[in-house]
Coordinates of C-alpha atoms in Angstrom, one line a residue:
M915 CA 158.1 42.6 96.0
K916 CA 159.3 39.6 94.0
T917 CA 162.3 41.5 92.7
L918 CA 163.3 42.6 96.2
L919 CA 163.0 39.0 97.5
T920 CA 165.2 37.8 94.7
F921 CA 167.8 40.5 95.4
L922 CA 167.9 39.6 99.1
L923 CA 168.2 35.9 98.3
L924 CA 171.1 36.5 96.0
A925 CA 172.8 38.8 98.4
S926 CA 172.5 36.3 101.3
V927 CA 173.8 33.4 99.1
S928 CA 176.8 35.4 97.9
C929 CA 177.7 36.4 101.4
Y930 CA 177.3 33.0 102.9
G931 CA 180.8 31.4 103.5
K932 CA 182.5 34.6 102.2
K933 CA 186.1 35.1 103.3
V934 CA 188.4 38.0 102.4
Y935 CA 192.2 37.6 101.9
T936 CA 194.7 40.3 101.4
L937 CA 197.4 40.3 98.7
S938 CA 200.3 42.7 98.6
K939 CA 201.1 44.5 95.4
N940 CA 204.6 42.9 95.2
D941 CA 203.1 39.4 95.6
F942 CA 200.5 40.1 93.0
I943 CA 203.2 41.2 90.5
Y944 CA 205.3 38.1 91.3
Q945 CA 202.5 35.7 90.8
F946 CA 200.5 37.1 87.9
R947 CA 203.2 38.4 85.6
D948 CA 202.3 36.8 82.1
T949 CA 200.3 34.1 83.8
T950 CA 196.6 33.1 83.6
N951 CA 194.5 30.3 85.1
L952 CA 196.4 30.1 88.4
L953 CA 195.1 27.2 90.4
Q954 CA 196.5 28.6 93.7
V955 CA 197.6 31.9 95.0
H956 CA 199.6 32.7 98.1
C957 CA 198.0 35.5 100.2
I958 CA 197.2 36.5 103.8
N959 CA 194.1 35.0 105.5
E960 CA 191.8 36.7 108.0
K961 CA 194.0 35.4 110.8
G962 CA 197.1 37.2 109.4
L963 CA 198.7 33.9 108.2
K964 CA 200.3 33.4 104.8
V965 CA 198.5 30.6 103.0
W966 CA 198.1 29.0 99.6
L967 CA 194.5 29.6 98.4
H968 CA 193.0 27.2 95.9
T969 CA 191.1 29.3 93.3
T970 CA 187.8 28.5 91.5
A971 CA 185.7 30.3 88.9
Q972 CA 183.9 32.0 91.8
T973 CA 187.1 33.5 93.3
I974 CA 187.2 37.3 93.0
L975 CA 190.2 39.6 92.9
V976 CA 189.4 43.1 94.2
A977 CA 191.7 45.8 92.9
K978 CA 191.7 48.7 95.5
M979 CA 192.3 51.9 93.6
Q980 CA 192.7 55.6 94.3
E981 CA 189.8 57.6 95.8
S982 CA 188.2 54.6 97.5
R983 CA 187.3 53.1 94.1
E984 CA 187.7 49.3 93.4
K985 CA 187.3 46.9 90.6
K986 CA 186.2 43.3 91.1
L987 CA 187.8 40.9 88.7
I988 CA 187.4 37.2 88.0
L989 CA 190.7 36.0 89.4
Y990 CA 191.5 32.9 87.3
K991 CA 191.3 35.2 84.2
V992 CA 193.7 37.9 85.6
T993 CA 197.1 38.5 84.0
L994 CA 199.7 41.3 84.2
K995 CA 201.3 42.3 80.9
G996 CA 203.8 45.1 81.2
D997 CA 202.0 47.7 83.4
A998 CA 198.5 46.6 82.4
I999 CA 196.3 44.3 84.4
E1000 CA 194.0 42.4 82.0
A1001 CA 190.9 40.6 83.3
I1002 CA 187.2 40.1 83.0
E1003 CA 185.3 42.4 85.4
Y1004 CA 183.0 40.5 87.8
N1005 CA 179.3 41.3 87.6
V1006 CA 176.9 39.3 89.8
W1007 CA 174.0 40.3 87.6
I1008 CA 175.3 40.2 84.0
P1009 CA 178.2 37.7 83.4
S1010 CA 180.6 39.1 80.9
K1011 CA 183.5 37.9 78.8
K1012 CA 184.8 41.4 77.9
I1013 CA 188.4 41.9 78.8
I1014 CA 189.2 45.2 80.6
S1015 CA 192.6 46.8 81.3
I1016 CA 193.8 48.6 84.5
N1017 CA 197.1 50.3 85.0
I1018 CA 199.0 48.7 87.8
D1019 CA 200.2 52.1 89.1
S1020 CA 196.6 53.1 89.8
V1021 CA 196.2 50.2 92.2
H1022 CA 197.5 50.5 95.8
S1023 CA 196.4 47.0 97.2
F1024 CA 194.5 43.9 96.5
E1025 CA 192.0 41.6 98.2
I1026 CA 190.6 38.2 97.3
E1027 CA 187.0 37.3 98.0
K1028 CA 186.3 33.6 98.3
N1029 CA 182.7 32.5 98.3
G1030 CA 181.7 28.9 99.0
F1031 CA 180.9 26.2 101.5
Q1032 CA 184.4 24.7 101.6
E1033 CA 187.7 26.3 102.2
Y1034 CA 190.7 25.4 100.1
E1035 CA 193.5 27.2 101.9
R1036 CA 196.7 25.3 102.9
P1037 CA 199.8 26.3 104.9
Y1038 CA 202.2 28.4 102.9
F1039 CA 205.4 26.9 101.5
S1040 CA 207.9 28.3 99.0
L1041 CA 207.3 26.6 95.7
D1042 CA 210.7 27.8 94.4
S1043 CA 212.5 26.2 97.4
A1044 CA 210.4 23.0 97.0
R1045 CA 211.4 22.8 93.3
A1046 CA 215.1 23.4 94.1
L1047 CA 215.0 20.6 96.8
L1048 CA 213.2 18.3 94.3
K1049 CA 215.8 18.9 91.6
F1050 CA 218.7 18.3 94.1
K1051 CA 217.1 15.0 95.3
N1052 CA 216.5 13.7 91.7
D1053 CA 219.9 14.8 90.5
S1054 CA 221.5 12.8 93.4
L1055 CA 219.5 9.7 92.4
A1056 CA 220.5 10.1 88.7
N1057 CA 224.2 10.6 89.6
A1058 CA 224.2 7.2 91.3
Y1059 CA 223.3 5.6 87.9
T1060 CA 225.8 7.3 85.7
G1061 CA 228.4 4.6 86.4
G1062 CA 228.9 1.1 87.7
E1063 CA 227.2 -2.2 87.1
E1064 CA 224.6 -4.4 88.7
F1065 CA 223.1 -7.8 88.3
V1066 CA 219.7 -8.1 86.5
I1067 CA 217.4 -11.2 86.4
Y1068 CA 216.0 -11.8 82.9
M1069 CA 212.9 -13.9 82.3
K1070 CA 212.5 -15.3 78.7
E1071 CA 209.3 -17.2 77.9
K1072 CA 210.2 -20.7 76.8
N1073 CA 207.3 -21.4 74.4
N1074 CA 207.1 -17.8 73.0
P1075 CA 210.5 -16.6 71.7
A1076 CA 208.8 -13.4 70.3
A1077 CA 207.6 -12.3 73.7
D1078 CA 209.3 -9.4 75.4
T1079 CA 212.0 -10.3 78.0
I1080 CA 211.0 -9.3 81.5
A1081 CA 213.8 -7.7 83.7
I1082 CA 213.9 -7.7 87.5
I1083 CA 216.2 -4.9 88.6
E1084 CA 217.4 -3.5 91.9
N1085 CA 215.4 -0.7 93.6
A1086 CA 212.3 -1.5 91.6
C1087 CA 209.0 -3.1 93.0
Y1088 CA 207.5 -6.5 92.1
H1089 CA 204.8 -8.8 93.3
L1090 CA 206.8 -12.0 93.9
K1091 CA 206.0 -15.4 95.4
F1092 CA 208.5 -17.9 96.6
K1093 CA 208.4 -21.7 96.7
D1094 CA 207.9 -21.8 100.4
G1095 CA 204.7 -19.7 100.2
N1096 CA 206.2 -16.3 101.3
D1097 CA 205.2 -13.4 99.0
A1098 CA 206.1 -9.8 98.4
E1099 CA 203.5 -7.2 97.4
F1100 CA 205.1 -4.1 96.0
G1101 CA 208.3 -5.6 97.3
V1102 CA 211.4 -3.6 96.8
V1103 CA 214.4 -5.5 95.3
Y1104 CA 217.3 -4.3 97.3
K1105 CA 220.1 -6.6 96.0
I1106 CA 220.7 -9.1 93.3
T1107 CA 223.7 -11.4 93.0
K1108 CA 224.5 -14.0 90.4
D1109 CA 222.4 -16.6 92.5
S1110 CA 220.4 -14.7 95.1
I1111 CA 217.8 -11.9 95.6
S1112 CA 217.0 -9.7 98.5
V1113 CA 213.5 -8.2 98.5
S1114 CA 211.2 -6.6 101.1
N1115 CA 207.8 -8.1 101.7
R1116 CA 206.1 -4.7 101.2
F1117 CA 206.9 -1.3 99.7
N1118 CA 207.7 0.2 103.2
E1119 CA 206.8 -0.2 106.9
A1120 CA 203.7 2.0 106.6
I1121 CA 202.1 -0.3 104.0
A1122 CA 203.2 -3.4 105.9
K1123 CA 201.5 -2.0 109.0
R1124 CA 198.3 -1.3 107.2
D1125 CA 198.3 -4.9 105.8
K1126 CA 198.9 -6.1 109.4
K1127 CA 202.2 -7.6 108.4
E1128 CA 205.6 -7.4 110.0
Y1129 CA 207.9 -5.6 107.6
R1130 CA 210.7 -8.0 106.6
I1131 CA 213.5 -8.3 104.1
Y1132 CA 213.6 -11.7 102.4
N1133 CA 216.9 -13.3 101.3
Y1134 CA 216.4 -16.2 98.8
A1135 CA 218.2 -18.1 96.1
I1136 CA 217.0 -17.1 92.6
S1137 CA 216.0 -20.7 92.2
D1138 CA 213.5 -20.2 95.0
L1139 CA 211.4 -17.8 92.9
A1140 CA 208.0 -19.3 92.0
E1141 CA 205.7 -16.6 90.6
L1142 CA 205.7 -13.0 89.4
S1143 CA 202.3 -11.3 89.3
V1144 CA 201.9 -8.3 86.9
F1145 CA 199.0 -5.8 87.1
R1146 CA 196.6 -5.4 84.2
F1147 CA 195.2 -1.9 84.1
K1148 CA 192.3 -3.1 81.9
G1149 CA 190.0 -4.8 84.4
Q1150 CA 192.2 -4.0 87.4
K1151 CA 193.4 -7.6 87.7
F1152 CA 196.7 -9.4 88.0
R1153 CA 198.2 -12.0 85.6
T1154 CA 200.4 -14.6 87.2
L1155 CA 203.6 -15.7 85.5
K1156 CA 205.3 -18.9 86.7
F1157 CA 209.0 -19.0 86.7
T1158 CA 209.0 -22.6 85.5
D1159 CA 207.6 -21.3 82.2
Y1160 CA 210.6 -19.1 81.7
D1161 CA 214.3 -19.4 81.0
I1162 CA 216.1 -17.4 83.7
L1163 CA 219.4 -15.6 82.9
V1164 CA 221.3 -13.5 85.4
S1165 CA 223.9 -11.1 84.0
T1166 CA 225.7 -7.8 84.9
V1167 CA 224.7 -4.7 83.0
P1168 CA 225.8 -1.0 83.3
K1169 CA 223.4 0.9 85.6
A1170 CA 223.1 3.6 82.9
D1171 CA 221.4 1.1 80.5
H1172 CA 218.1 1.2 82.4
G1173 CA 218.5 4.4 84.3
C1174 CA 217.5 5.2 87.9
P1175 CA 214.3 3.2 88.8
C1176 CA 213.2 5.7 91.5
W1177 CA 212.5 9.4 91.6
F1178 CA 210.9 12.2 93.7
S1179 CA 207.7 14.0 92.6
L1180 CA 206.4 17.3 94.0
V1181 CA 202.7 17.9 94.8
R1182 CA 202.4 21.5 93.7
Y1183 CA 199.4 22.5 95.9
N1184 CA 201.0 21.6 99.3
G1185 CA 204.7 21.2 98.7
E1186 CA 204.8 17.5 99.7
V1187 CA 207.4 15.3 98.1
Y1188 CA 206.6 11.7 97.3
F1189 CA 209.2 9.1 96.6
Y1190 CA 208.4 6.8 93.7
R1191 CA 209.8 3.5 92.5
Y1192 CA 209.3 1.5 89.3
W1193 CA 206.6 -1.1 89.7
R1194 CA 206.4 -3.9 87.2
T1195 CA 203.0 -4.2 85.4
E1196 CA 201.8 -6.0 82.3
N1197 CA 202.5 -2.9 80.3
G1198 CA 206.0 -2.2 81.6
F1199 CA 206.8 0.0 84.6
A1200 CA 204.5 2.4 86.5
G1201 CA 205.5 4.5 89.4
I1202 CA 204.6 3.5 93.0
S1203 CA 204.6 5.6 96.1
E1204 CA 202.9 5.4 99.5
Q1205 CA 200.4 7.8 101.1
N1206 CA 198.8 7.2 104.5
G1207 CA 199.7 3.5 104.4
R1208 CA 198.3 2.9 100.9
P1209 CA 200.1 2.4 97.6
I1210 CA 199.5 5.1 95.0
W1211 CA 200.7 4.8 91.4
L1212 CA 201.0 6.8 88.3
E1213 CA 202.2 5.8 84.8
R1214 CA 205.8 6.7 84.2

């Protein structure tokens, strides 16, 4: 009786939240050729829509074979080498690490069984097309920095000649404060001349709105700069640098010397493209973007 109850409990748990997706043979071959540990697979959901499905260790690939036979495989260990599907066979009772081999010609279709309390499917997008668009966008940015010159503001610490020089460049982001009290947080430097600077008060309008600020572009003389705050990743704090403690030099340099300070990055699981800019920190530049009105960053 106890064994029967255990069996029924396991059966009910394994079926709870279960969903079945279909995967064509051509899509299987395209995605699994010489590849293991796929984090997502595109397939057809129960509504007939093509989706990206996030996979876990509990995701099962069902190989439908001739004569109504089928093999259940642990999906994230599946690969296709030549004509052989290699994988670990799924067994709910006795977990195994033994690799089995199935000839692809003996399989006529596939299904994916997803068990769990949360769904991880997302609308389908072409990863190849997204990558092509990403490359085109980044190449366009890089081409703009292969020639020409621009002004750069250099800050050299007066009482510490050995300290690194800090550069303020166009199209990068800084936390700046001016002598009249106005400040820029993640402000984008749009233009530098020999005696002036043009910078936004926030990274973009979405962040300004979240901060309950009117998005503005400030135009100041370089002599009006008062402070530069740089982020310290250790302790998650800022260190304030006063311009009066620095010798300020403005000079023109080839754009190619520092390269393009902005780029596009692809989120592989949903095809979204984020636009990043350099953001000055205590340890050099990090990348800053915006998501849902919040700044997000990654080390570049």
